[in-house]
Amino acid sequence: MSKKLFINASLFSKEQTGSVEFQISYLTNRVLKLTDHLKWHGKDYSSQRGLWKILGKRKRLLSYLSQTNLASYENLINKLNIRKLKIR
């Protein structure tokens, strides 16, 4: 249910739900919800693990997007107000 609401409220159309940009924005929305949850429930270790998994997936998608389409990557991180990836 919440994914349908997110699709309607997001900047993407229903045809773009499989795109990397949509997946990153959806994961960012879930990260925000989980961080808010963890502010109230600090010892919920199952949610912490889920948050770490979501952050890892988002990081991998951001890395892929930065390698394939740098302009779209920079536009997306500015739109979502997230940090750039660290380059090693």
PDB file of N, CA and C in Angstrom:
ATOM      1  N   MET A   1       0.819  -1.187   0.000  1.00  0.00           N
ATOM      2  CA  MET A   1       0.000   0.000   0.000  1.00  0.00           C
ATOM      3  C   MET A   1       0.869   1.258   0.000  1.00  0.00           C
ATOM      4  N   SER A   2       1.876   1.299   0.852  1.00  0.00           N
ATOM      5  CA  SER A   2       2.692   2.504   0.932  1.00  0.00           C
ATOM      6  C   SER A   2       3.524   2.699  -0.330  1.00  0.00           C
ATOM      7  N   LYS A   3       3.880   1.598  -1.009  1.00  0.00           N
ATOM      8  CA  LYS A   3       4.644   1.731  -2.243  1.00  0.00           C
ATOM      9  C   LYS A   3       3.791   2.392  -3.319  1.00  0.00           C
ATOM     10  N   LYS A   4       2.491   2.044  -3.365  1.00  0.00           N
ATOM     11  CA  LYS A   4       1.596   2.681  -4.330  1.00  0.00           C
ATOM     12  C   LYS A   4       1.455   4.163  -4.030  1.00  0.00           C
ATOM     13  N   LEU A   5       1.359   4.514  -2.750  1.00  0.00           N
ATOM     14  CA  LEU A   5       1.288   5.924  -2.387  1.00  0.00           C
ATOM     15  C   LEU A   5       2.577   6.650  -2.743  1.00  0.00           C
ATOM     16  N   PHE A   6       3.703   5.966  -2.558  1.00  0.00           N
ATOM     17  CA  PHE A   6       4.988   6.577  -2.894  1.00  0.00           C
ATOM     18  C   PHE A   6       5.103   6.816  -4.390  1.00  0.00           C
ATOM     19  N   ILE A   7       4.618   5.877  -5.193  1.00  0.00           N
ATOM     20  CA  ILE A   7       4.667   6.034  -6.647  1.00  0.00           C
ATOM     21  C   ILE A   7       3.823   7.225  -7.070  1.00  0.00           C
ATOM     22  N   ASN A   8       2.650   7.365  -6.454  1.00  0.00           N
ATOM     23  CA  ASN A   8       1.787   8.483  -6.810  1.00  0.00           C
ATOM     24  C   ASN A   8       2.379   9.822  -6.371  1.00  0.00           C
ATOM     25  N   ALA A   9       3.074   9.839  -5.236  1.00  0.00           N
ATOM     26  CA  ALA A   9       3.622  11.085  -4.711  1.00  0.00           C
ATOM     27  C   ALA A   9       5.003  11.402  -5.272  1.00  0.00           C
ATOM     28  N   SER A  10       5.652  10.432  -5.887  1.00  0.00           N
ATOM     29  CA  SER A  10       7.017  10.662  -6.349  1.00  0.00           C
ATOM     30  C   SER A  10       7.033  11.391  -7.689  1.00  0.00           C
ATOM     31  N   LEU A  11       8.220  11.685  -8.140  1.00  0.00           N
ATOM     32  CA  LEU A  11       8.410  12.403  -9.392  1.00  0.00           C
ATOM     33  C   LEU A  11       8.478  11.468 -10.590  1.00  0.00           C
ATOM     34  N   PHE A  12       8.353  10.166 -10.340  1.00  0.00           N
ATOM     35  CA  PHE A  12       8.479   9.177 -11.389  1.00  0.00           C
ATOM     36  C   PHE A  12       7.109   8.664 -11.800  1.00  0.00           C
ATOM     37  N   SER A  13       7.000   8.237 -13.045  1.00  0.00           N
ATOM     38  CA  SER A  13       5.751   7.668 -13.509  1.00  0.00           C
ATOM     39  C   SER A  13       5.709   6.183 -13.192  1.00  0.00           C
ATOM     40  N   LYS A  14       4.577   5.558 -13.431  1.00  0.00           N
ATOM     41  CA  LYS A  14       4.424   4.144 -13.120  1.00  0.00           C
ATOM     42  C   LYS A  14       5.289   3.267 -14.016  1.00  0.00           C
ATOM     43  N   GLU A  15       5.657   3.760 -15.183  1.00  0.00           N
ATOM     44  CA  GLU A  15       6.497   2.980 -16.097  1.00  0.00           C
ATOM     45  C   GLU A  15       7.951   2.962 -15.644  1.00  0.00           C
ATOM     46  N   GLN A  16       8.335   3.897 -14.795  1.00  0.00           N
ATOM     47  CA  GLN A  16       9.730   4.018 -14.387  1.00  0.00           C
ATOM     48  C   GLN A  16      10.017   3.356 -13.046  1.00  0.00           C
ATOM     49  N   THR A  17       9.140   2.509 -12.545  1.00  0.00           N
ATOM     50  CA  THR A  17       9.327   1.964 -11.205  1.00  0.00           C
ATOM     51  C   THR A  17      10.501   1.013 -11.106  1.00  0.00           C
ATOM     52  N   GLY A  18      10.993   0.493 -12.203  1.00  0.00           N
ATOM     53  CA  GLY A  18      12.145  -0.393 -12.165  1.00  0.00           C
ATOM     54  C   GLY A  18      13.458   0.312 -12.396  1.00  0.00           C
ATOM     55  N   SER A  19      13.423   1.597 -12.660  1.00  0.00           N
ATOM     56  CA  SER A  19      14.654   2.322 -12.954  1.00  0.00           C
ATOM     57  C   SER A  19      15.503   2.458 -11.699  1.00  0.00           C
ATOM     58  N   VAL A  20      16.773   2.654 -11.896  1.00  0.00           N
ATOM     59  CA  VAL A  20      17.708   2.784 -10.780  1.00  0.00           C
ATOM     60  C   VAL A  20      17.375   4.025  -9.959  1.00  0.00           C
ATOM     61  N   GLU A  21      17.001   5.105 -10.617  1.00  0.00           N
ATOM     62  CA  GLU A  21      16.680   6.341  -9.910  1.00  0.00           C
ATOM     63  C   GLU A  21      15.479   6.155  -8.988  1.00  0.00           C
ATOM     64  N   PHE A  22      14.450   5.455  -9.474  1.00  0.00           N
ATOM     65  CA  PHE A  22      13.275   5.210  -8.640  1.00  0.00           C
ATOM     66  C   PHE A  22      13.636   4.324  -7.453  1.00  0.00           C
ATOM     67  N   GLN A  23      14.426   3.284  -7.694  1.00  0.00           N
ATOM     68  CA  GLN A  23      14.802   2.382  -6.608  1.00  0.00           C
ATOM     69  C   GLN A  23      15.588   3.116  -5.533  1.00  0.00           C
ATOM     70  N   ILE A  24      16.480   4.004  -5.934  1.00  0.00           N
ATOM     71  CA  ILE A  24      17.260   4.766  -4.958  1.00  0.00           C
ATOM     72  C   ILE A  24      16.357   5.700  -4.164  1.00  0.00           C
ATOM     73  N   SER A  25      15.424   6.362  -4.824  1.00  0.00           N
ATOM     74  CA  SER A  25      14.529   7.270  -4.114  1.00  0.00           C
ATOM     75  C   SER A  25      13.597   6.500  -3.183  1.00  0.00           C
ATOM     76  N   TYR A  26      13.154   5.315  -3.590  1.00  0.00           N
ATOM     77  CA  TYR A  26      12.301   4.490  -2.733  1.00  0.00           C
ATOM     78  C   TYR A  26      13.072   4.018  -1.502  1.00  0.00           C
ATOM     79  N   LEU A  27      14.328   3.585  -1.712  1.00  0.00           N
ATOM     80  CA  LEU A  27      15.144   3.152  -0.582  1.00  0.00           C
ATOM     81  C   LEU A  27      15.452   4.316   0.358  1.00  0.00           C
ATOM     82  N   THR A  28      15.636   5.508  -0.179  1.00  0.00           N
ATOM     83  CA  THR A  28      15.870   6.685   0.647  1.00  0.00           C
ATOM     84  C   THR A  28      14.658   6.983   1.516  1.00  0.00           C
ATOM     85  N   ASN A  29      13.473   6.813   0.954  1.00  0.00           N
ATOM     86  CA  ASN A  29      12.247   7.002   1.719  1.00  0.00           C
ATOM     87  C   ASN A  29      12.174   5.992   2.859  1.00  0.00           C
ATOM     88  N   ARG A  30      12.534   4.750   2.598  1.00  0.00           N
ATOM     89  CA  ARG A  30      12.521   3.721   3.642  1.00  0.00           C
ATOM     90  C   ARG A  30      13.568   4.005   4.706  1.00  0.00           C
ATOM     91  N   VAL A  31      14.731   4.531   4.307  1.00  0.00           N
ATOM     92  CA  VAL A  31      15.778   4.884   5.270  1.00  0.00           C
ATOM     93  C   VAL A  31      15.273   5.965   6.215  1.00  0.00           C
ATOM     94  N   LEU A  32      14.598   6.964   5.673  1.00  0.00           N
ATOM     95  CA  LEU A  32      14.069   8.039   6.512  1.00  0.00           C
ATOM     96  C   LEU A  32      13.048   7.519   7.512  1.00  0.00           C
ATOM     97  N   LYS A  33      12.184   6.609   7.070  1.00  0.00           N
ATOM     98  CA  LYS A  33      11.199   6.029   7.978  1.00  0.00           C
ATOM     99  C   LYS A  33      11.859   5.202   9.072  1.00  0.00           C
ATOM    100  N   LEU A  34      12.872   4.412   8.701  1.00  0.00           N
ATOM    101  CA  LEU A  34      13.540   3.572   9.695  1.00  0.00           C
ATOM    102  C   LEU A  34      14.359   4.394  10.684  1.00  0.00           C
ATOM    103  N   THR A  35      15.000   5.447  10.234  1.00  0.00           N
ATOM    104  CA  THR A  35      15.763   6.273  11.167  1.00  0.00           C
ATOM    105  C   THR A  35      14.836   6.965  12.156  1.00  0.00           C
ATOM    106  N   ASP A  36      13.668   7.367  11.705  1.00  0.00           N
ATOM    107  CA  ASP A  36      12.690   7.950  12.614  1.00  0.00           C
ATOM    108  C   ASP A  36      12.219   6.902  13.621  1.00  0.00           C
ATOM    109  N   HIS A  37      12.014   5.682  13.176  1.00  0.00           N
ATOM    110  CA  HIS A  37      11.604   4.591  14.065  1.00  0.00           C
ATOM    111  C   HIS A  37      12.689   4.317  15.102  1.00  0.00           C
ATOM    112  N   LEU A  38      13.951   4.345  14.670  1.00  0.00           N
ATOM    113  CA  LEU A  38      15.041   4.019  15.581  1.00  0.00           C
ATOM    114  C   LEU A  38      15.339   5.137  16.583  1.00  0.00           C
ATOM    115  N   LYS A  39      14.856   6.332  16.315  1.00  0.00           N
ATOM    116  CA  LYS A  39      14.986   7.391  17.315  1.00  0.00           C
ATOM    117  C   LYS A  39      14.162   7.056  18.553  1.00  0.00           C
ATOM    118  N   TRP A  40      13.016   6.428  18.338  1.00  0.00           N
ATOM    119  CA  TRP A  40      12.133   6.068  19.449  1.00  0.00           C
ATOM    120  C   TRP A  40      12.475   4.701  20.026  1.00  0.00           C
ATOM    121  N   HIS A  41      12.949   3.790  19.195  1.00  0.00           N
ATOM    122  CA  HIS A  41      13.224   2.420  19.614  1.00  0.00           C
ATOM    123  C   HIS A  41      14.692   2.110  19.341  1.00  0.00           C
ATOM    124  N   GLY A  42      15.557   2.616  20.186  1.00  0.00           N
ATOM    125  CA  GLY A  42      16.990   2.529  19.960  1.00  0.00           C
ATOM    126  C   GLY A  42      17.558   1.123  20.047  1.00  0.00           C
ATOM    127  N   LYS A  43      16.899   0.231  20.762  1.00  0.00           N
ATOM    128  CA  LYS A  43      17.418  -1.132  20.923  1.00  0.00           C
ATOM    129  C   LYS A  43      16.731  -2.141  20.019  1.00  0.00           C
ATOM    130  N   ASP A  44      16.065  -1.669  19.003  1.00  0.00           N
ATOM    131  CA  ASP A  44      15.426  -2.558  18.035  1.00  0.00           C
ATOM    132  C   ASP A  44      16.483  -2.994  17.017  1.00  0.00           C
ATOM    133  N   TYR A  45      17.194  -4.066  17.354  1.00  0.00           N
ATOM    134  CA  TYR A  45      18.344  -4.477  16.551  1.00  0.00           C
ATOM    135  C   TYR A  45      17.934  -5.100  15.223  1.00  0.00           C
ATOM    136  N   SER A  46      16.735  -5.640  15.146  1.00  0.00           N
ATOM    137  CA  SER A  46      16.253  -6.172  13.869  1.00  0.00           C
ATOM    138  C   SER A  46      16.056  -5.045  12.865  1.00  0.00           C
ATOM    139  N   SER A  47      15.519  -3.938  13.342  1.00  0.00           N
ATOM    140  CA  SER A  47      15.347  -2.788  12.457  1.00  0.00           C
ATOM    141  C   SER A  47      16.684  -2.180  12.079  1.00  0.00           C
ATOM    142  N   GLN A  48      17.645  -2.208  13.004  1.00  0.00           N
ATOM    143  CA  GLN A  48      18.976  -1.696  12.681  1.00  0.00           C
ATOM    144  C   GLN A  48      19.610  -2.518  11.571  1.00  0.00           C
ATOM    145  N   ARG A  49      19.467  -3.835  11.669  1.00  0.00           N
ATOM    146  CA  ARG A  49      20.034  -4.700  10.637  1.00  0.00           C
ATOM    147  C   ARG A  49      19.362  -4.439   9.290  1.00  0.00           C
ATOM    148  N   GLY A  50      18.038  -4.270   9.312  1.00  0.00           N
ATOM    149  CA  GLY A  50      17.328  -3.954   8.080  1.00  0.00           C
ATOM    150  C   GLY A  50      17.782  -2.635   7.485  1.00  0.00           C
ATOM    151  N   LEU A  51      18.030  -1.656   8.346  1.00  0.00           N
ATOM    152  CA  LEU A  51      18.514  -0.357   7.882  1.00  0.00           C
ATOM    153  C   LEU A  51      19.885  -0.499   7.231  1.00  0.00           C
ATOM    154  N   TRP A  52      20.765  -1.293   7.834  1.00  0.00           N
ATOM    155  CA  TRP A  52      22.095  -1.492   7.257  1.00  0.00           C
ATOM    156  C   TRP A  52      22.006  -2.167   5.897  1.00  0.00           C
ATOM    157  N   LYS A  53      21.091  -3.130   5.765  1.00  0.00           N
ATOM    158  CA  LYS A  53      20.928  -3.817   4.482  1.00  0.00           C
ATOM    159  C   LYS A  53      20.408  -2.849   3.419  1.00  0.00           C
ATOM    160  N   ILE A  54      19.453  -2.004   3.792  1.00  0.00           N
ATOM    161  CA  ILE A  54      18.904  -1.025   2.851  1.00  0.00           C
ATOM    162  C   ILE A  54      19.985  -0.027   2.440  1.00  0.00           C
ATOM    163  N   LEU A  55      20.785   0.420   3.410  1.00  0.00           N
ATOM    164  CA  LEU A  55      21.857   1.374   3.096  1.00  0.00           C
ATOM    165  C   LEU A  55      22.894   0.753   2.168  1.00  0.00           C
ATOM    166  N   GLY A  56      23.198  -0.521   2.358  1.00  0.00           N
ATOM    167  CA  GLY A  56      24.147  -1.201   1.480  1.00  0.00           C
ATOM    168  C   GLY A  56      23.624  -1.333   0.070  1.00  0.00           C
ATOM    169  N   LYS A  57      22.345  -1.657  -0.048  1.00  0.00           N
ATOM    170  CA  LYS A  57      21.743  -1.786  -1.379  1.00  0.00           C
ATOM    171  C   LYS A  57      21.711  -0.435  -2.077  1.00  0.00           C
ATOM    172  N   ARG A  58      21.349   0.609  -1.325  1.00  0.00           N
ATOM    173  CA  ARG A  58      21.306   1.953  -1.915  1.00  0.00           C
ATOM    174  C   ARG A  58      22.702   2.388  -2.341  1.00  0.00           C
ATOM    175  N   LYS A  59      23.719   2.044  -1.547  1.00  0.00           N
ATOM    176  CA  LYS A  59      25.089   2.397  -1.891  1.00  0.00           C
ATOM    177  C   LYS A  59      25.526   1.701  -3.171  1.00  0.00           C
ATOM    178  N   ARG A  60      25.169   0.420  -3.323  1.00  0.00           N
ATOM    179  CA  ARG A  60      25.524  -0.307  -4.541  1.00  0.00           C
ATOM    180  C   ARG A  60      24.822   0.288  -5.756  1.00  0.00           C
ATOM    181  N   LEU A  61      23.551   0.659  -5.603  1.00  0.00           N
ATOM    182  CA  LEU A  61      22.823   1.270  -6.720  1.00  0.00           C
ATOM    183  C   LEU A  61      23.401   2.636  -7.075  1.00  0.00           C
ATOM    184  N   LEU A  62      23.775   3.416  -6.056  1.00  0.00           N
ATOM    185  CA  LEU A  62      24.386   4.720  -6.325  1.00  0.00           C
ATOM    186  C   LEU A  62      25.727   4.566  -7.027  1.00  0.00           C
ATOM    187  N   SER A  63      26.481   3.560  -6.633  1.00  0.00           N
ATOM    188  CA  SER A  63      27.758   3.304  -7.286  1.00  0.00           C
ATOM    189  C   SER A  63      27.557   2.939  -8.756  1.00  0.00           C
ATOM    190  N   TYR A  64      26.575   2.093  -9.016  1.00  0.00           N
ATOM    191  CA  TYR A  64      26.268   1.700 -10.393  1.00  0.00           C
ATOM    192  C   TYR A  64      25.836   2.908 -11.219  1.00  0.00           C
ATOM    193  N   LEU A  65      24.970   3.741 -10.633  1.00  0.00           N
ATOM    194  CA  LEU A  65      24.482   4.905 -11.358  1.00  0.00           C
ATOM    195  C   LEU A  65      25.601   5.902 -11.630  1.00  0.00           C
ATOM    196  N   SER A  66      26.517   6.056 -10.678  1.00  0.00           N
ATOM    197  CA  SER A  66      27.618   6.997 -10.905  1.00  0.00           C
ATOM    198  C   SER A  66      28.555   6.517 -12.003  1.00  0.00           C
ATOM    199  N   GLN A  67      28.683   5.208 -12.166  1.00  0.00           N
ATOM    200  CA  GLN A  67      29.552   4.677 -13.213  1.00  0.00           C
ATOM    201  C   GLN A  67      28.889   4.723 -14.580  1.00  0.00           C
ATOM    202  N   THR A  68      27.561   4.584 -14.629  1.00  0.00           N
ATOM    203  CA  THR A  68      26.879   4.524 -15.918  1.00  0.00           C
ATOM    204  C   THR A  68      26.385   5.886 -16.404  1.00  0.00           C
ATOM    205  N   ASN A  69      25.855   6.712 -15.494  1.00  0.00           N
ATOM    206  CA  ASN A  69      25.265   7.979 -15.905  1.00  0.00           C
ATOM    207  C   ASN A  69      25.565   9.024 -14.830  1.00  0.00           C
ATOM    208  N   LEU A  70      26.669   9.711 -14.966  1.00  0.00           N
ATOM    209  CA  LEU A  70      27.133  10.645 -13.939  1.00  0.00           C
ATOM    210  C   LEU A  70      26.193  11.843 -13.783  1.00  0.00           C
ATOM    211  N   ALA A  71      25.631  12.336 -14.857  1.00  0.00           N
ATOM    212  CA  ALA A  71      24.735  13.493 -14.776  1.00  0.00           C
ATOM    213  C   ALA A  71      23.464  13.140 -13.996  1.00  0.00           C
ATOM    214  N   SER A  72      22.905  11.973 -14.270  1.00  0.00           N
ATOM    215  CA  SER A  72      21.713  11.531 -13.552  1.00  0.00           C
ATOM    216  C   SER A  72      22.024  11.293 -12.076  1.00  0.00           C
ATOM    217  N   TYR A  73      23.212  10.766 -11.790  1.00  0.00           N
ATOM    218  CA  TYR A  73      23.644  10.525 -10.411  1.00  0.00           C
ATOM    219  C   TYR A  73      23.702  11.837  -9.634  1.00  0.00           C
ATOM    220  N   GLU A  74      24.349  12.834 -10.203  1.00  0.00           N
ATOM    221  CA  GLU A  74      24.483  14.113  -9.507  1.00  0.00           C
ATOM    222  C   GLU A  74      23.133  14.808  -9.339  1.00  0.00           C
ATOM    223  N   ASN A  75      22.271  14.706 -10.345  1.00  0.00           N
ATOM    224  CA  ASN A  75      20.937  15.283 -10.246  1.00  0.00           C
ATOM    225  C   ASN A  75      20.145  14.613  -9.127  1.00  0.00           C
ATOM    226  N   LEU A  76      20.248  13.293  -9.033  1.00  0.00           N
ATOM    227  CA  LEU A  76      19.490  12.537  -8.034  1.00  0.00           C
ATOM    228  C   LEU A  76      19.973  12.828  -6.620  1.00  0.00           C
ATOM    229  N   ILE A  77      21.273  12.879  -6.394  1.00  0.00           N
ATOM    230  CA  ILE A  77      21.744  13.136  -5.028  1.00  0.00           C
ATOM    231  C   ILE A  77      21.429  14.563  -4.591  1.00  0.00           C
ATOM    232  N   ASN A  78      21.369  15.486  -5.539  1.00  0.00           N
ATOM    233  CA  ASN A  78      20.949  16.847  -5.187  1.00  0.00           C
ATOM    234  C   ASN A  78      19.462  16.895  -4.878  1.00  0.00           C
ATOM    235  N   LYS A  79      18.670  16.150  -5.647  1.00  0.00           N
ATOM    236  CA  LYS A  79      17.221  16.139  -5.444  1.00  0.00           C
ATOM    237  C   LYS A  79      16.848  15.472  -4.123  1.00  0.00           C
ATOM    238  N   LEU A  80      17.537  14.378  -3.776  1.00  0.00           N
ATOM    239  CA  LEU A  80      17.222  13.635  -2.562  1.00  0.00           C
ATOM    240  C   LEU A  80      17.978  14.141  -1.341  1.00  0.00           C
ATOM    241  N   ASN A  81      18.925  15.044  -1.555  1.00  0.00           N
ATOM    242  CA  ASN A  81      19.711  15.638  -0.478  1.00  0.00           C
ATOM    243  C   ASN A  81      20.475  14.562   0.301  1.00  0.00           C
ATOM    244  N   ILE A  82      21.207  13.717  -0.446  1.00  0.00           N
ATOM    245  CA  ILE A  82      22.054  12.710   0.175  1.00  0.00           C
ATOM    246  C   ILE A  82      23.503  12.980  -0.204  1.00  0.00           C
ATOM    247  N   ARG A  83      24.419  12.403   0.568  1.00  0.00           N
ATOM    248  CA  ARG A  83      25.838  12.638   0.327  1.00  0.00           C
ATOM    249  C   ARG A  83      26.341  11.864  -0.870  1.00  0.00           C
ATOM    250  N   LYS A  84      27.440  12.382  -1.445  1.00  0.00           N
ATOM    251  CA  LYS A  84      28.096  11.665  -2.534  1.00  0.00           C
ATOM    252  C   LYS A  84      28.829  10.467  -1.977  1.00  0.00           C
ATOM    253  N   LEU A  85      29.132   9.521  -2.849  1.00  0.00           N
ATOM    254  CA  LEU A  85      29.891   8.351  -2.451  1.00  0.00           C
ATOM    255  C   LEU A  85      31.346   8.720  -2.233  1.00  0.00           C
ATOM    256  N   LYS A  86      31.976   8.035  -1.286  1.00  0.00           N
ATOM    257  CA  LYS A  86      33.402   8.237  -1.076  1.00  0.00           C
ATOM    258  C   LYS A  86      34.143   7.447  -2.128  1.00  0.00           C
ATOM    259  N   ILE A  87      35.133   8.067  -2.724  1.00  0.00           N
ATOM    260  CA  ILE A  87      35.938   7.404  -3.763  1.00  0.00           C
ATOM    261  C   ILE A  87      37.247   6.981  -3.125  1.00  0.00           C
ATOM    262  N   ARG A  88      37.562   5.704  -3.264  1.00  0.00           N
ATOM    263  CA  ARG A  88      38.795   5.181  -2.653  1.00  0.00           C
ATOM    264  C   ARG A  88      39.869   5.050  -3.668  1.00  0.00           C
TER     265      ARG A  88
END
